[in-house]
Structure formats: C-alpha cells, structure tokens
Short mmCIF file of C-alpha atoms and ligand atoms in Angstrom, two decimals:
data_model
loop_
_atom_site.label_atom_id
_atom_site.label_comp_id
_atom_site.label_asym_id
_atom_site.label_seq_id
_atom_site.Cartn_x
_atom_site.Cartn_y
_atom_site.Cartn_z
CA MET T 1251 0.00 0.00 0.00
CA LYS T 1252 1.33 3.41 -0.98
CA ALA T 1253 0.55 6.92 0.20
CA ASN T 1254 1.91 10.26 -0.99
CA VAL T 1255 1.97 13.39 1.09
CA ILE T 1256 2.93 16.90 0.01
CA VAL T 1257 3.70 19.80 2.30
CA HIS T 1258 4.84 23.23 1.13
CA LYS T 1259 6.74 25.79 3.17
CA ASP T 1260 4.21 28.52 2.30
CA PHE T 1261 1.00 26.51 2.59
CA ALA T 1262 0.18 26.93 6.24
CA VAL T 1263 -3.14 26.28 7.95
CA SER T 1264 -2.45 28.55 10.91
CA PRO T 1265 -0.07 29.07 13.79
CA ILE T 1266 -0.77 26.44 16.46
CA ASP T 1267 -1.79 27.87 19.79
CA ASP T 1268 0.35 26.11 22.43
CA ARG T 1269 -2.74 25.96 24.60
CA VAL T 1270 -4.07 23.01 22.56
CA TYR T 1271 -1.76 20.90 24.73
CA SER T 1272 -3.54 21.86 27.94
CA SER T 1273 -5.12 19.43 30.36
CA PHE T 1274 -7.61 19.10 33.17
CA LEU T 1275 -7.77 18.22 36.88
CA GLU T 1276 -11.15 17.83 38.52
CA HIS T 1277 -12.10 17.09 42.10
CA LEU T 1278 -13.03 13.60 40.96
CA GLY T 1279 -11.80 10.23 42.16
CA ARG T 1280 -8.08 10.33 42.85
CA ALA T 1281 -7.11 13.17 40.52
CA ILE T 1282 -6.38 15.54 43.38
CA TYR T 1283 -6.17 13.38 46.52
CA THR T 1284 -3.46 10.69 46.08
CA GLY T 1285 -3.02 12.05 42.55
CA ILE T 1286 -1.26 15.39 42.73
CA TYR T 1287 -1.62 15.71 46.52
CA GLU T 1288 -0.55 13.05 48.98
CA PRO T 1289 1.13 14.30 52.15
CA GLY T 1290 3.29 11.55 53.57
CA HIS T 1291 4.14 10.11 50.16
CA PRO T 1292 7.90 9.50 49.89
CA THR T 1293 8.19 12.10 47.10
CA ALA T 1294 5.81 14.67 48.65
CA ASP T 1295 7.13 18.18 49.16
CA GLU T 1296 6.48 20.51 52.12
CA ASP T 1297 2.98 21.26 50.73
CA GLY T 1298 2.08 17.60 50.28
CA PHE T 1299 2.40 17.62 46.48
CA ARG T 1300 3.81 14.47 44.94
CA GLY T 1301 7.19 15.17 43.35
CA ASP T 1302 7.03 12.13 41.07
CA VAL T 1303 3.77 13.44 39.56
CA ILE T 1304 5.14 16.95 39.20
CA ASP T 1305 8.12 15.56 37.27
CA LEU T 1306 5.85 13.71 34.83
CA VAL T 1307 3.63 16.77 34.37
CA ARG T 1308 6.60 19.06 33.81
CA ALA T 1309 7.94 16.70 31.16
CA VAL T 1310 4.76 16.98 29.03
CA LYS T 1311 4.84 20.79 29.20
CA THR T 1312 1.08 21.15 29.42
CA PRO T 1313 0.57 24.93 29.35
CA TYR T 1314 -2.77 25.20 31.21
CA VAL T 1315 -4.68 22.95 33.57
CA ARG T 1316 -8.43 23.39 33.83
CA TYR T 1317 -9.83 23.21 37.39
CA PRO T 1318 -11.88 22.34 39.52
CA GLY T 1319 -14.36 20.67 37.10
CA GLY T 1320 -16.08 19.27 35.14
CA ASN T 1321 -19.41 18.21 36.57
CA PHE T 1322 -17.98 18.87 40.05
CA VAL T 1323 -17.95 22.62 39.49
CA SER T 1324 -21.71 22.84 39.01
CA ALA T 1325 -22.39 22.45 42.74
CA TYR T 1326 -19.05 23.76 44.03
CA ASN T 1327 -18.66 26.59 46.50
CA TRP T 1328 -15.20 27.95 45.81
CA GLU T 1329 -15.19 29.57 49.27
CA ASP T 1330 -15.15 26.08 50.83
CA GLY T 1331 -11.57 25.64 49.61
CA ILE T 1332 -10.01 28.78 51.09
CA GLY T 1333 -8.82 29.79 54.55
CA PRO T 1334 -7.53 27.61 57.39
CA ARG T 1335 -7.86 23.94 56.50
CA GLU T 1336 -9.35 22.95 59.85
CA LEU T 1337 -12.27 25.29 59.21
CA ARG T 1338 -13.04 24.04 55.71
CA PRO T 1339 -16.27 22.07 55.43
CA THR T 1340 -16.57 18.50 54.24
CA ARG T 1341 -19.14 18.42 51.46
CA LEU T 1342 -20.95 15.80 49.46
CA ASP T 1343 -20.09 16.11 45.79
CA LEU T 1344 -23.33 15.34 43.97
CA ALA T 1345 -21.68 14.80 40.59
CA TRP T 1346 -19.46 11.91 41.62
CA ARG T 1347 -21.11 10.72 44.87
CA THR T 1348 -17.96 11.45 46.81
CA ARG T 1349 -17.01 13.28 50.00
CA ASP T 1350 -14.53 16.14 49.75
CA ASP T 1351 -12.99 17.82 52.78
CA ASN T 1352 -11.65 20.67 50.66
CA ARG T 1353 -8.02 20.28 51.71
CA ILE T 1354 -7.16 21.52 48.25
CA GLY T 1355 -8.74 24.72 47.01
CA VAL T 1356 -7.87 27.39 44.52
CA ASN T 1357 -4.79 28.76 46.34
CA GLU T 1358 -3.16 25.35 46.73
CA PHE T 1359 -4.01 24.53 43.12
CA VAL T 1360 -2.31 27.69 41.89
CA ASP T 1361 0.76 26.81 43.99
CA TRP T 1362 0.81 23.35 42.44
CA CYS T 1363 0.58 24.86 38.93
CA LYS T 1364 3.68 26.94 39.61
CA LYS T 1365 5.59 23.88 40.76
CA ALA T 1366 4.44 21.90 37.72
CA ASP T 1367 5.38 24.72 35.27
CA THR T 1368 1.82 25.23 34.14
CA LYS T 1369 -0.98 27.77 34.57
CA PRO T 1370 -4.52 27.56 35.92
CA MET T 1371 -7.63 27.77 33.75
CA LEU T 1372 -10.51 28.14 36.21
CA ALA T 1373 -14.20 27.38 35.93
CA VAL T 1374 -16.98 29.23 37.72
CA ASN T 1375 -20.14 27.53 38.91
CA LEU T 1376 -23.11 28.50 36.75
CA GLY T 1377 -25.11 25.44 37.81
CA SER T 1378 -26.13 25.87 41.44
CA ARG T 1379 -24.74 29.41 41.62
CA GLY T 1380 -24.32 32.41 39.35
CA LEU T 1381 -22.96 35.86 38.64
CA ASP T 1382 -22.32 36.94 42.20
CA ALA T 1383 -20.22 33.94 43.23
CA ALA T 1384 -18.34 34.21 39.94
CA ARG T 1385 -17.43 37.88 40.28
CA ASN T 1386 -16.31 37.35 43.89
CA PHE T 1387 -14.17 34.38 42.84
CA VAL T 1388 -12.43 36.46 40.18
CA GLU T 1389 -11.85 39.32 42.62
CA TYR T 1390 -10.47 36.91 45.22
CA CYS T 1391 -8.06 35.42 42.69
CA ASN T 1392 -6.99 38.41 40.66
CA HIS T 1393 -7.31 41.69 42.53
CA PRO T 1394 -4.04 42.83 44.13
CA GLY T 1395 -5.60 44.05 47.41
CA GLY T 1396 -7.65 46.76 49.06
CA SER T 1397 -11.05 45.10 48.56
CA TYR T 1398 -12.96 42.58 50.67
CA TRP T 1399 -12.17 39.46 48.63
CA SER T 1400 -8.61 40.37 47.66
CA ASP T 1401 -7.73 41.24 51.25
CA LEU T 1402 -9.16 37.92 52.34
CA ARG T 1403 -6.78 36.15 49.94
CA ARG T 1404 -3.88 38.16 51.34
CA GLN T 1405 -4.98 37.27 54.85
CA HIS T 1406 -5.00 33.61 53.81
CA GLY T 1407 -1.31 33.93 52.95
CA TRP T 1408 -1.33 34.64 49.18
CA LYS T 1409 -0.14 38.23 48.92
CA ASP T 1410 0.22 38.31 45.15
CA PRO T 1411 -2.81 37.98 42.91
CA HIS T 1412 -3.03 34.77 40.91
CA ASN T 1413 -3.70 36.65 37.65
CA VAL T 1414 -5.79 33.87 36.16
CA LYS T 1415 -6.59 34.81 32.55
CA LEU T 1416 -8.68 31.87 31.31
CA TRP T 1417 -12.15 31.37 32.80
CA CYS T 1418 -14.80 28.82 31.87
CA LEU T 1419 -18.39 29.99 32.33
CA GLY T 1420 -19.75 26.78 33.86
CA ASN T 1421 -19.46 23.25 32.54
CA GLU T 1422 -21.61 21.23 30.10
CA MET T 1423 -24.69 23.26 30.93
CA ASP T 1424 -26.63 21.53 28.12
CA GLY T 1425 -26.42 18.19 29.96
CA PRO T 1426 -29.45 17.04 31.99
CA TRP T 1427 -26.95 15.28 34.34
CA GLN T 1428 -25.52 18.64 35.33
CA VAL T 1429 -26.53 20.16 38.67
CA GLY T 1430 -28.40 23.29 37.60
CA HIS T 1431 -28.79 22.20 33.96
CA LYS T 1432 -30.28 24.97 31.83
CA THR T 1433 -31.89 25.55 28.50
CA ALA T 1434 -29.78 27.37 25.92
CA GLU T 1435 -31.83 30.54 26.50
CA GLU T 1436 -31.42 30.40 30.26
CA TYR T 1437 -27.73 29.61 30.08
CA GLY T 1438 -27.02 32.08 27.28
CA ARG T 1439 -28.45 34.97 29.28
CA LEU T 1440 -26.73 33.95 32.51
CA ALA T 1441 -23.38 33.38 30.79
CA ASN T 1442 -23.59 36.73 29.05
CA GLU T 1443 -24.41 38.67 32.21
CA THR T 1444 -21.66 36.82 34.11
CA ALA T 1445 -19.17 37.49 31.33
CA LYS T 1446 -20.09 41.17 31.27
CA ALA T 1447 -19.54 41.47 35.04
CA MET T 1448 -16.20 39.64 34.81
CA ARG T 1449 -15.15 41.94 31.99
CA LEU T 1450 -16.13 45.00 34.00
CA PHE T 1451 -13.59 43.79 36.51
CA ASP T 1452 -10.91 43.06 33.88
CA LYS T 1453 -11.49 43.30 30.15
CA SER T 1454 -8.37 41.30 29.38
CA LEU T 1455 -9.81 38.04 30.76
CA GLU T 1456 -10.38 35.29 28.19
CA LEU T 1457 -13.82 33.79 28.67
CA ILE T 1458 -15.08 30.42 27.50
CA VAL T 1459 -18.77 29.75 27.09
CA CYS T 1460 -20.22 26.21 27.12
CA GLY T 1461 -21.02 24.61 23.81
CA SER T 1462 -22.49 21.12 23.57
CA SER T 1463 -21.25 18.30 25.78
CA ASN T 1464 -20.94 16.19 22.67
CA ALA T 1465 -22.15 16.10 19.09
CA ASP T 1466 -24.92 13.59 19.93
CA MET T 1467 -26.79 15.88 22.29
CA PRO T 1468 -30.40 16.43 21.14
CA THR T 1469 -29.89 20.21 21.39
CA TYR T 1470 -26.73 20.20 19.24
CA PRO T 1471 -26.02 22.45 17.30
CA ASP T 1472 -28.97 24.76 18.08
CA TRP T 1473 -27.47 25.10 21.54
CA GLU T 1474 -24.36 26.79 20.17
CA ALA T 1475 -26.38 29.13 17.93
CA THR T 1476 -28.60 30.28 20.81
CA VAL T 1477 -25.78 30.57 23.34
CA LEU T 1478 -23.55 32.47 20.92
CA ASP T 1479 -26.42 34.74 19.96
CA HIS T 1480 -26.57 35.80 23.61
CA THR T 1481 -22.85 35.91 24.33
CA TYR T 1482 -20.94 36.59 21.10
CA ASP T 1483 -19.75 40.05 22.07
CA SER T 1484 -18.68 39.17 25.60
CA ILE T 1485 -16.79 35.87 25.25
CA ASP T 1486 -13.72 34.61 23.37
CA HIS T 1487 -14.11 30.85 23.01
CA ILE T 1488 -16.86 28.26 22.86
CA SER T 1489 -16.12 24.98 24.59
CA LEU T 1490 -16.66 21.53 23.04
CA HIS T 1491 -16.18 18.10 24.60
CA MET T 1492 -15.84 14.65 23.08
CA TYR T 1493 -14.91 11.25 24.45
CA PHE T 1494 -14.02 8.20 22.39
CA ALA T 1495 -14.93 4.57 23.07
CA ASN T 1496 -14.46 1.24 21.37
CA ASN T 1497 -17.32 -0.63 22.98
CA GLU T 1498 -17.84 -2.74 19.85
CA HIS T 1499 -14.16 -3.77 19.68
CA ASP T 1500 -14.06 -2.65 16.09
CA THR T 1501 -10.67 -1.03 15.58
CA LEU T 1502 -11.24 0.48 12.14
CA ASN T 1503 -14.51 2.13 13.16
CA TYR T 1504 -12.97 3.29 16.43
CA LEU T 1505 -10.09 4.96 14.63
CA ALA T 1506 -12.49 6.52 12.11
CA LYS T 1507 -14.20 8.47 14.90
CA GLY T 1508 -11.76 11.27 14.18
CA GLU T 1509 -14.02 12.03 11.18
CA LYS T 1510 -16.81 12.84 13.60
CA LEU T 1511 -14.49 15.08 15.60
CA ASP T 1512 -13.54 16.92 12.43
CA ARG T 1513 -17.20 17.40 11.46
CA TYR T 1514 -17.99 18.63 14.97
CA ILE T 1515 -15.30 21.32 14.69
CA ASN T 1516 -16.46 22.18 11.17
CA THR T 1517 -20.10 22.48 12.18
CA ILE T 1518 -19.41 24.68 15.19
CA GLY T 1519 -17.04 26.73 13.06
CA GLY T 1520 -20.00 27.29 10.75
CA VAL T 1521 -22.27 28.27 13.64
CA ILE T 1522 -19.65 30.74 14.86
CA ASP T 1523 -19.43 32.28 11.38
CA PHE T 1524 -23.23 32.45 11.13
CA ILE T 1525 -23.57 34.36 14.40
CA LYS T 1526 -20.59 36.55 13.52
CA ALA T 1527 -22.32 37.52 10.28
CA LYS T 1528 -25.67 37.99 12.00
CA LYS T 1529 -24.08 40.37 14.50
CA ARG T 1530 -21.98 42.14 11.86
CA SER T 1531 -19.08 41.42 14.18
CA LYS T 1532 -15.39 41.67 13.38
CA LYS T 1533 -14.45 39.29 16.14
CA ASP T 1534 -13.71 35.59 15.62
CA VAL T 1535 -14.83 33.38 18.48
CA LYS T 1536 -12.53 30.35 18.77
CA ILE T 1537 -13.04 26.78 19.91
CA SER T 1538 -11.82 25.58 23.29
CA PHE T 1539 -11.94 21.78 23.08
CA ASP T 1540 -11.54 21.60 26.82
CA GLU T 1541 -12.40 17.93 27.38
CA TRP T 1542 -11.28 15.15 25.09
CA ASN T 1543 -9.91 11.67 25.52
CA VAL T 1544 -10.71 7.98 25.35
CA TRP T 1545 -13.18 7.05 28.10
CA TYR T 1546 -14.87 3.66 28.36
CA HIS T 1547 -12.62 1.08 29.99
CA SER T 1548 -13.74 1.96 33.53
CA ARG T 1549 -17.45 2.65 32.91
CA GLU T 1550 -18.69 -0.70 34.22
CA GLN T 1551 -16.61 -0.80 37.40
CA ASP T 1552 -17.56 2.82 38.25
CA LYS T 1553 -21.26 1.96 38.54
CA LYS T 1554 -20.61 0.53 42.01
CA ILE T 1555 -19.80 3.99 43.34
CA LEU T 1556 -21.88 6.15 41.04
CA GLU T 1557 -25.00 4.09 41.65
CA GLY T 1558 -24.22 3.17 45.28
CA ASP T 1559 -24.79 5.09 48.49
CA GLU T 1560 -21.41 5.12 50.16
CA TRP T 1561 -20.03 8.65 49.54
CA PRO T 1562 -16.37 7.57 49.77
CA ASP T 1563 -13.36 9.91 49.92
CA ALA T 1564 -11.21 9.97 46.79
CA PRO T 1565 -12.34 6.60 45.40
CA HIS T 1566 -10.95 4.85 42.35
CA LEU T 1567 -13.18 6.39 39.68
CA LEU T 1568 -12.77 6.72 35.91
CA GLU T 1569 -9.43 4.91 36.14
CA ASP T 1570 -9.27 3.78 32.55
CA LEU T 1571 -6.22 1.66 31.80
CA TYR T 1572 -5.27 2.65 28.28
CA ASN T 1573 -4.10 0.13 25.77
CA PHE T 1574 -1.99 0.37 22.65
CA GLU T 1575 -5.06 0.87 20.45
CA ASP T 1576 -5.77 4.06 22.43
CA VAL T 1577 -2.33 5.40 21.47
CA LEU T 1578 -3.51 5.37 17.86
CA GLN T 1579 -6.76 7.10 18.78
CA VAL T 1580 -5.09 9.81 20.89
CA GLY T 1581 -2.46 10.35 18.18
CA GLY T 1582 -5.30 10.79 15.66
CA ILE T 1583 -7.24 13.23 17.87
CA LEU T 1584 -4.14 15.37 18.30
CA ASN T 1585 -3.63 15.29 14.53
CA THR T 1586 -7.13 16.69 14.12
CA PHE T 1587 -6.42 19.56 16.51
CA ILE T 1588 -3.21 20.36 14.64
CA ARG T 1589 -5.00 20.27 11.28
CA ARG T 1590 -7.78 22.48 12.71
CA ALA T 1591 -5.38 24.92 14.36
CA ASP T 1592 -7.31 27.69 12.61
CA ARG T 1593 -10.39 27.06 14.79
CA VAL T 1594 -9.15 25.25 17.90
CA LYS T 1595 -7.05 27.49 20.13
CA ILE T 1596 -7.37 25.62 23.42
CA ALA T 1597 -7.76 21.89 24.03
CA CYS T 1598 -7.55 19.96 27.30
CA ILE T 1599 -6.85 16.28 27.51
CA ALA T 1600 -9.28 15.02 30.14
CA GLN T 1601 -7.83 14.47 32.49
CA LEU T 1602 -4.22 14.60 33.73
CA VAL T 1603 -3.76 12.30 36.72
CA ASN T 1604 -5.57 9.03 37.63
CA VAL T 1605 -8.96 10.03 36.17
CA ILE T 1606 -9.04 9.06 32.45
CA ALA T 1607 -5.46 10.22 32.50
CA PRO T 1608 -2.04 9.77 30.93
CA ILE T 1609 -0.43 9.74 34.40
CA MET T 1610 -1.35 7.21 37.09
CA THR T 1611 -0.34 6.86 40.71
CA GLU T 1612 -0.51 4.27 43.41
CA GLU T 1613 -1.23 5.54 46.89
CA GLY T 1614 2.11 5.35 48.70
CA GLY T 1615 3.62 3.85 45.54
CA PRO T 1616 4.95 4.91 42.16
CA ALA T 1617 3.62 7.23 39.49
CA TRP T 1618 3.73 5.83 35.97
CA LYS T 1619 2.99 6.65 32.36
CA GLN T 1620 -0.01 5.21 30.59
CA THR T 1621 0.31 4.31 26.90
CA ILE T 1622 -1.38 7.56 25.83
CA TYR T 1623 1.18 9.64 27.70
CA TYR T 1624 3.48 9.31 24.71
CA PRO T 1625 1.42 10.77 21.84
CA PHE T 1626 0.42 13.63 24.14
CA LEU T 1627 4.07 14.20 25.08
CA TYR T 1628 5.32 14.23 21.49
CA ALA T 1629 2.57 16.50 20.20
CA SER T 1630 3.15 18.91 23.07
CA ILE T 1631 6.90 19.01 22.48
CA TYR T 1632 7.23 18.79 18.70
CA GLY T 1633 3.77 20.03 17.71
CA ARG T 1634 4.37 23.71 18.42
CA GLY T 1635 4.75 26.23 15.64
CA THR T 1636 2.73 26.35 12.44
CA SER T 1637 0.34 23.75 11.14
CA LEU T 1638 1.19 22.96 7.51
CA ARG T 1639 -1.35 21.70 5.02
CA ALA T 1640 -0.53 18.07 4.39
CA VAL T 1641 -2.14 16.92 1.16
CA VAL T 1642 -2.60 13.15 1.17
CA ASP T 1643 -3.09 10.84 -1.74
CA GLY T 1644 -3.54 7.34 -0.42
CA PRO T 1645 -5.89 4.43 0.25
CA THR T 1646 -9.09 4.92 2.23
CA TYR T 1647 -11.86 2.87 3.85
CA ASP T 1648 -15.55 3.29 4.62
CA SER T 1649 -16.76 3.44 8.20
CA GLU T 1650 -19.76 4.15 10.39
CA PHE T 1651 -18.48 7.69 10.83
CA GLY T 1652 -17.89 8.49 7.19
CA ASP T 1653 -16.60 7.13 3.93
CA ASP T 1654 -13.16 7.60 2.44
CA VAL T 1655 -11.38 7.60 5.77
CA PRO T 1656 -7.65 7.72 4.97
CA TYR T 1657 -5.58 4.88 6.37
CA LEU T 1658 -2.80 7.42 6.71
CA ASP T 1659 -3.74 9.99 9.32
CA VAL T 1660 -1.16 12.77 9.22
CA SER T 1661 -0.44 16.25 10.51
CA ALA T 1662 2.63 18.36 9.82
CA VAL T 1663 4.10 21.09 11.97
CA ARG T 1664 6.84 23.59 11.24
CA SER T 1665 8.64 24.48 14.46
CA VAL T 1666 8.54 27.98 15.96
CA ALA T 1667 12.18 28.52 14.98
CA GLY T 1668 11.32 27.30 11.47
CA ASP T 1669 14.18 24.80 11.48
CA GLU T 1670 12.21 21.58 11.74
CA VAL T 1671 9.15 19.95 10.20
CA THR T 1672 7.57 17.16 12.22
CA PHE T 1673 5.10 14.66 10.81
CA PHE T 1674 2.73 12.91 13.21
CA ILE T 1675 1.36 9.85 11.49
CA VAL T 1676 -0.98 7.01 12.36
CA ASN T 1677 -1.18 4.07 10.00
CA ARG T 1678 -4.70 2.83 10.68
CA HIS T 1679 -4.44 -0.22 8.47
CA LEU T 1680 -4.90 -3.47 10.40
CA THR T 1681 -2.44 -5.54 8.41
CA GLU T 1682 -0.66 -3.54 5.70
CA THR T 1683 2.56 -1.57 5.81
CA LEU T 1684 2.21 1.87 4.22
CA ASP T 1685 4.91 2.94 1.80
CA LEU T 1686 5.06 6.63 2.52
CA ALA T 1687 6.55 9.17 0.12
CA ALA T 1688 6.38 12.72 1.46
CA THR T 1689 7.50 15.67 -0.62
CA LEU T 1690 8.81 18.67 1.29
CA GLU T 1691 8.37 21.60 -1.11
CA GLY T 1692 10.44 24.71 -0.37
CA PHE T 1693 12.66 23.04 2.18
CA PRO T 1694 16.03 22.57 0.47
CA GLY T 1695 18.56 20.53 2.42
CA ALA T 1696 15.93 18.71 4.46
CA ARG T 1697 17.43 15.85 6.48
CA LEU T 1698 16.08 13.31 8.93
CA VAL T 1699 16.51 14.02 12.64
CA GLU T 1700 14.75 10.96 14.01
CA HIS T 1701 11.82 8.64 13.54
CA ILE T 1702 10.05 7.72 16.78
CA GLN T 1703 7.56 4.89 16.56
CA MET T 1704 5.03 3.01 18.65
CA THR T 1705 3.87 -0.45 17.62
CA HIS T 1706 2.77 -3.47 19.61
CA PRO T 1707 1.69 -6.97 18.62
CA ASP T 1708 -1.25 -6.74 21.03
CA LEU T 1709 -3.76 -3.89 20.64
CA ASN T 1710 -4.92 -4.55 24.20
CA ALA T 1711 -1.47 -4.23 25.75
CA ILE T 1712 -1.37 -1.81 28.68
CA ASN T 1713 1.18 -0.32 31.06
CA THR T 1714 0.79 -0.89 34.79
CA ALA T 1715 2.67 0.16 37.91
CA ALA T 1716 4.34 -3.26 37.90
CA ASN T 1717 5.05 -3.21 34.17
CA PRO T 1718 5.26 0.47 33.19
CA ASP T 1719 7.35 -0.08 30.05
CA ASN T 1720 5.20 -2.62 28.25
CA VAL T 1721 4.07 -0.09 25.63
CA VAL T 1722 6.76 2.49 24.94
CA PRO T 1723 8.11 4.36 21.93
CA LYS T 1724 11.35 3.49 20.22
CA THR T 1725 13.59 5.19 17.68
CA VAL T 1726 13.60 3.29 14.39
CA SER T 1727 15.85 3.29 11.35
CA GLY T 1728 15.04 2.89 7.67
CA THR T 1729 13.44 6.27 7.03
CA VAL T 1730 15.31 8.36 4.49
CA VAL T 1731 15.12 12.04 3.57
CA GLU T 1732 16.91 12.94 0.34
CA ALA T 1733 16.48 15.71 -2.21
CA GLY T 1734 13.33 16.98 -0.51
CA LYS T 1735 11.67 13.53 -0.42
CA LEU T 1736 10.95 11.53 2.70
CA GLN T 1737 10.51 7.81 2.33
CA SER T 1738 9.41 5.46 5.03
CA LYS T 1739 7.68 2.15 5.57
CA LEU T 1740 5.06 2.55 8.28
CA PRO T 1741 4.00 -0.70 9.92
CA PRO T 1742 0.29 -1.51 10.24
CA LEU T 1743 -1.33 0.01 13.33
CA SER T 1744 1.59 2.26 14.16
CA TYR T 1745 2.02 5.73 15.62
CA ASN T 1746 4.94 7.70 14.19
CA VAL T 1747 6.73 10.96 14.84
CA ILE T 1748 9.12 11.83 12.02
CA ARG T 1749 11.30 14.87 12.64
CA VAL T 1750 13.00 16.52 9.69
CA ALA T 1751 15.54 19.36 9.96
CA VAL T 1752 14.87 22.01 7.29
O1 AHR G 3165 -14.03 14.39 32.61
C1 AHR G 3165 -15.07 13.68 33.21
C2 AHR G 3165 -16.41 14.37 33.06
O2 AHR G 3165 -16.83 14.34 31.73
C3 AHR G 3165 -16.46 15.83 33.41
O3 AHR G 3165 -16.65 16.05 34.77
C4 AHR G 3165 -17.65 16.32 32.64
O4 AHR G 3165 -17.53 17.67 32.28
C5 AHR G 3165 -17.71 15.39 31.45
O5 AHR G 3165 -18.99 14.89 31.26
#
C-alpha cells in the first residue's frame, strides 16, 4: 500500500496555539487526593504535592490545567476551599457521589501549577450558583488588594494575585446530568451577564462559554447558535467536549471516529461564522476543546460507586487503563487539533492524573505513564509552531463515521524557529505496511533528525505500575530524507513521529 503526502513551506493552515496541549484536573476520584496531593508520600514536598507526579507533568509541558471541574464545578462553593484547612467544610459532591474535605482549594491549586510549570484555567459555577459567586471568585483570585475578597486572599497567605486569565463559564450546561442544567436561552443569558460582570472587573480576561457536551446531544447544534447569539460580544471561546470509546471492539470504526471530531469542529465553526455575520461582528470566536480523551474502559466498574450510596473519599473512579489501540486514537485526535489549528485554540486532555489520564499513581507507591502519555508528550513538544497543510493521496476505507477515511492519518508542523518539520502519522491499516513518500516543497537541504515509533503486537497491551514499560516508543531506522523527499515504511497500526531538519 502506498501513500503520498505533500507539504509546502508557504501553505500553512495557521499558527498552532500552544494551549491546545492543555489538560484538566477535577475534584473527581483520585485526581487531586493521592493524585497530585498526597502528604506523607515519599516524594511529597512541604505542601504535600507528589514530586514524582510533578516531574511527569513538567515533562509533558502542558501549558494550562483546567480546574476544579467538570461536573464537580456545578455544585461547588469555591469559598469552601479557602482559609484555614481545619475550618473548611466537608461536602458531598453530587456529581461523583464522593465526599470532599476541601483540603485543596484554589490557592493550593495555583501553587501546584507553579511547581508543575503550568498555569490555571478556572471554571466558575453557573449550575447551582451564578454571577455573584463568579465575580467574587475572580476578585479573590486576581485583585491585588484593598477590597474585601482580595484582602481575604492576602490574609489567607497569598499576597500576590493569581492573575488567572482563562475562565470557563460553567461546565456542560446543556447536559441534563448537570446540577443546575439549563436551556440554551437560560444559560445564554446567565453566561452573558456573568461574562459582562467579569469583563467590568478586567477586560483582558479570556472567557469560555459552554457549547455542547458532545455532538450527539439532542440540542446540538442549536445550543451553540442560541448561546452564541446571547454571548458573542462578551466571550472569546466556545467549549466543546468529546470522548471516544471502542465498545464494539471494532478497531477500524474506532479509529475513524476522528471524522466525527472533524465534522464537529467544522459544524461549530459554521455556527460561529453564522452568528458573527448575523451580528456584523469583526471578532472571531474560537473553539476551546476543553475535554477530550478515550473514556470507556472503567465505565462498568464505576457503577458501584456512582449508583451506590457510600459517599467515599477519593475513590478509584474513571481509572481507565489505556491500551496500545488508544495510542492510535489519541495520536489521531491530536492530529485533528493540529490540522484544525485555525479554529481550535485551546484543548484539554481530560484528564491529567488518575482520572481518564495519561499519568497514574498508586497511593504510597509509584507514578507511571499510561500508553497515551506518549502521543500527548510528542505533540506537546514537537507540535508547536505552524500547522502545515498536508495533502494526502492514499488508500481509504468506509466506516460508520464516514466514507473515504484515509488509512494514513497525518499532521505536519513547522517548528517555531522554522528549522524543523515534524510529521505525526498514524497508519490505521490493520495488516498492511504503508509505503510513505512525502514531498517537502520549499525546504532545500531537508534531512532526517529521528523517527520515533510506537507499535505493539497486542492492541490490548497496557502499562501498569508493575510493568510500566510494556508499551513504549522506540527510535527506528530505515526512514530516508533525500532531495526533498521523505521515504518510510510505516507498519500496520503504528504511531509515528518523524522529525525533519529544514
Ligand atoms: O471528565 C469527566 C467528566 O466528563 C467531566 O466532569 C464532565 O464535564 C464530562 O462529562
């Protein structure tokens, strides 16, 4: 099987916003407690943050981490997480049927972000609460001092403002499962008034309004049209979420789901343009894809807690163990974000630690990398710069999610310094090696830097604490770059990062 790809120095899609490599930590399961925070752990620092987890987070260079939810935020009182710990209330989290004693709140989270070389992206509660709680939260976080809420922060020991720039206006407000679920009209008005108040405080904030929870919601895409009609002038991004599952154990269909993701982005792009035209606006609202990942492996085992009546503290929830097949899916999703860098300016892998996450921990034990850690790592490191149009001529297949799905899923990125082009490639074919010929137009003297590859004889292979290196990348030989032509043989079901110096 053969596939040809052409990239040209001057044919760019768009600069890639680094924030597409952001992530997410929710008060859910063991993401916070025994995830990032575990006082008494052998690697814990003076604040109780696990050093082994911080090292793994630093390595992936995730620029922003969304917090504190997710569904959790829709019944969250941010004030519960501030002030002396012994005075903080223990609450029942209705979203995940869990108890939370609020040992970690916004101040500790911001401290953790600094240690992990990342920045906070905060969400306000527009489910059970509204404008007033939101404006107070922003003042508490961002005002230097001399007002009630900012002085309270100073009194709590955080003299300097946190200067949080990215704010989500609620979470998945179209979902009936959400505490305080709203219609598009109700939410649109509330989000707009909240955004206006937040902007009166600081017009430089970047505000993210909720789009649909997924592209199968009955209100999609009317939801986006109504919400944007209300909020277009006062927000910057619209948020989309999508999770991937292979419940049918059908690899080709599973990997074709990227087509649906692409259509989702396209459709909402169209809705944005429609409202922009309707409002005679000059502004372009962007997409914040602030929850995405594979999520299905743990669904069955989670029912025990989600449908039980125990209200445990930091239980094992949403602890998907990712297999090699998921590497191919995550690599493909990241390719879509790179190809759609014109529309998608923020994206958050959901989530970061223990909960549908690339990083796992054992309480009192090691932290380790799941299989999907690697495609996220490579995209975050080598996927910064400019997205180049990669024109593909190759074999395709038909699927439930669309016809003519290319077996070769590729994105191409020119580095910020302009001295490297990196190809991220998934060969989706179950059995056939792809003979790749890529032409690099306008890049004289191109030469191979390295070809990193992930393959595994078993699609179901996973990493575990006991066997953390079962599915890992390796550097391979055989790829040649000569006279502006790259040639490589890509094994079936493989994930590839090919770096070319230009
Ligand atoms: O990431 C897990 C959950 O998925 C989030 O809390 C929610 O926003 C989404 O439905």
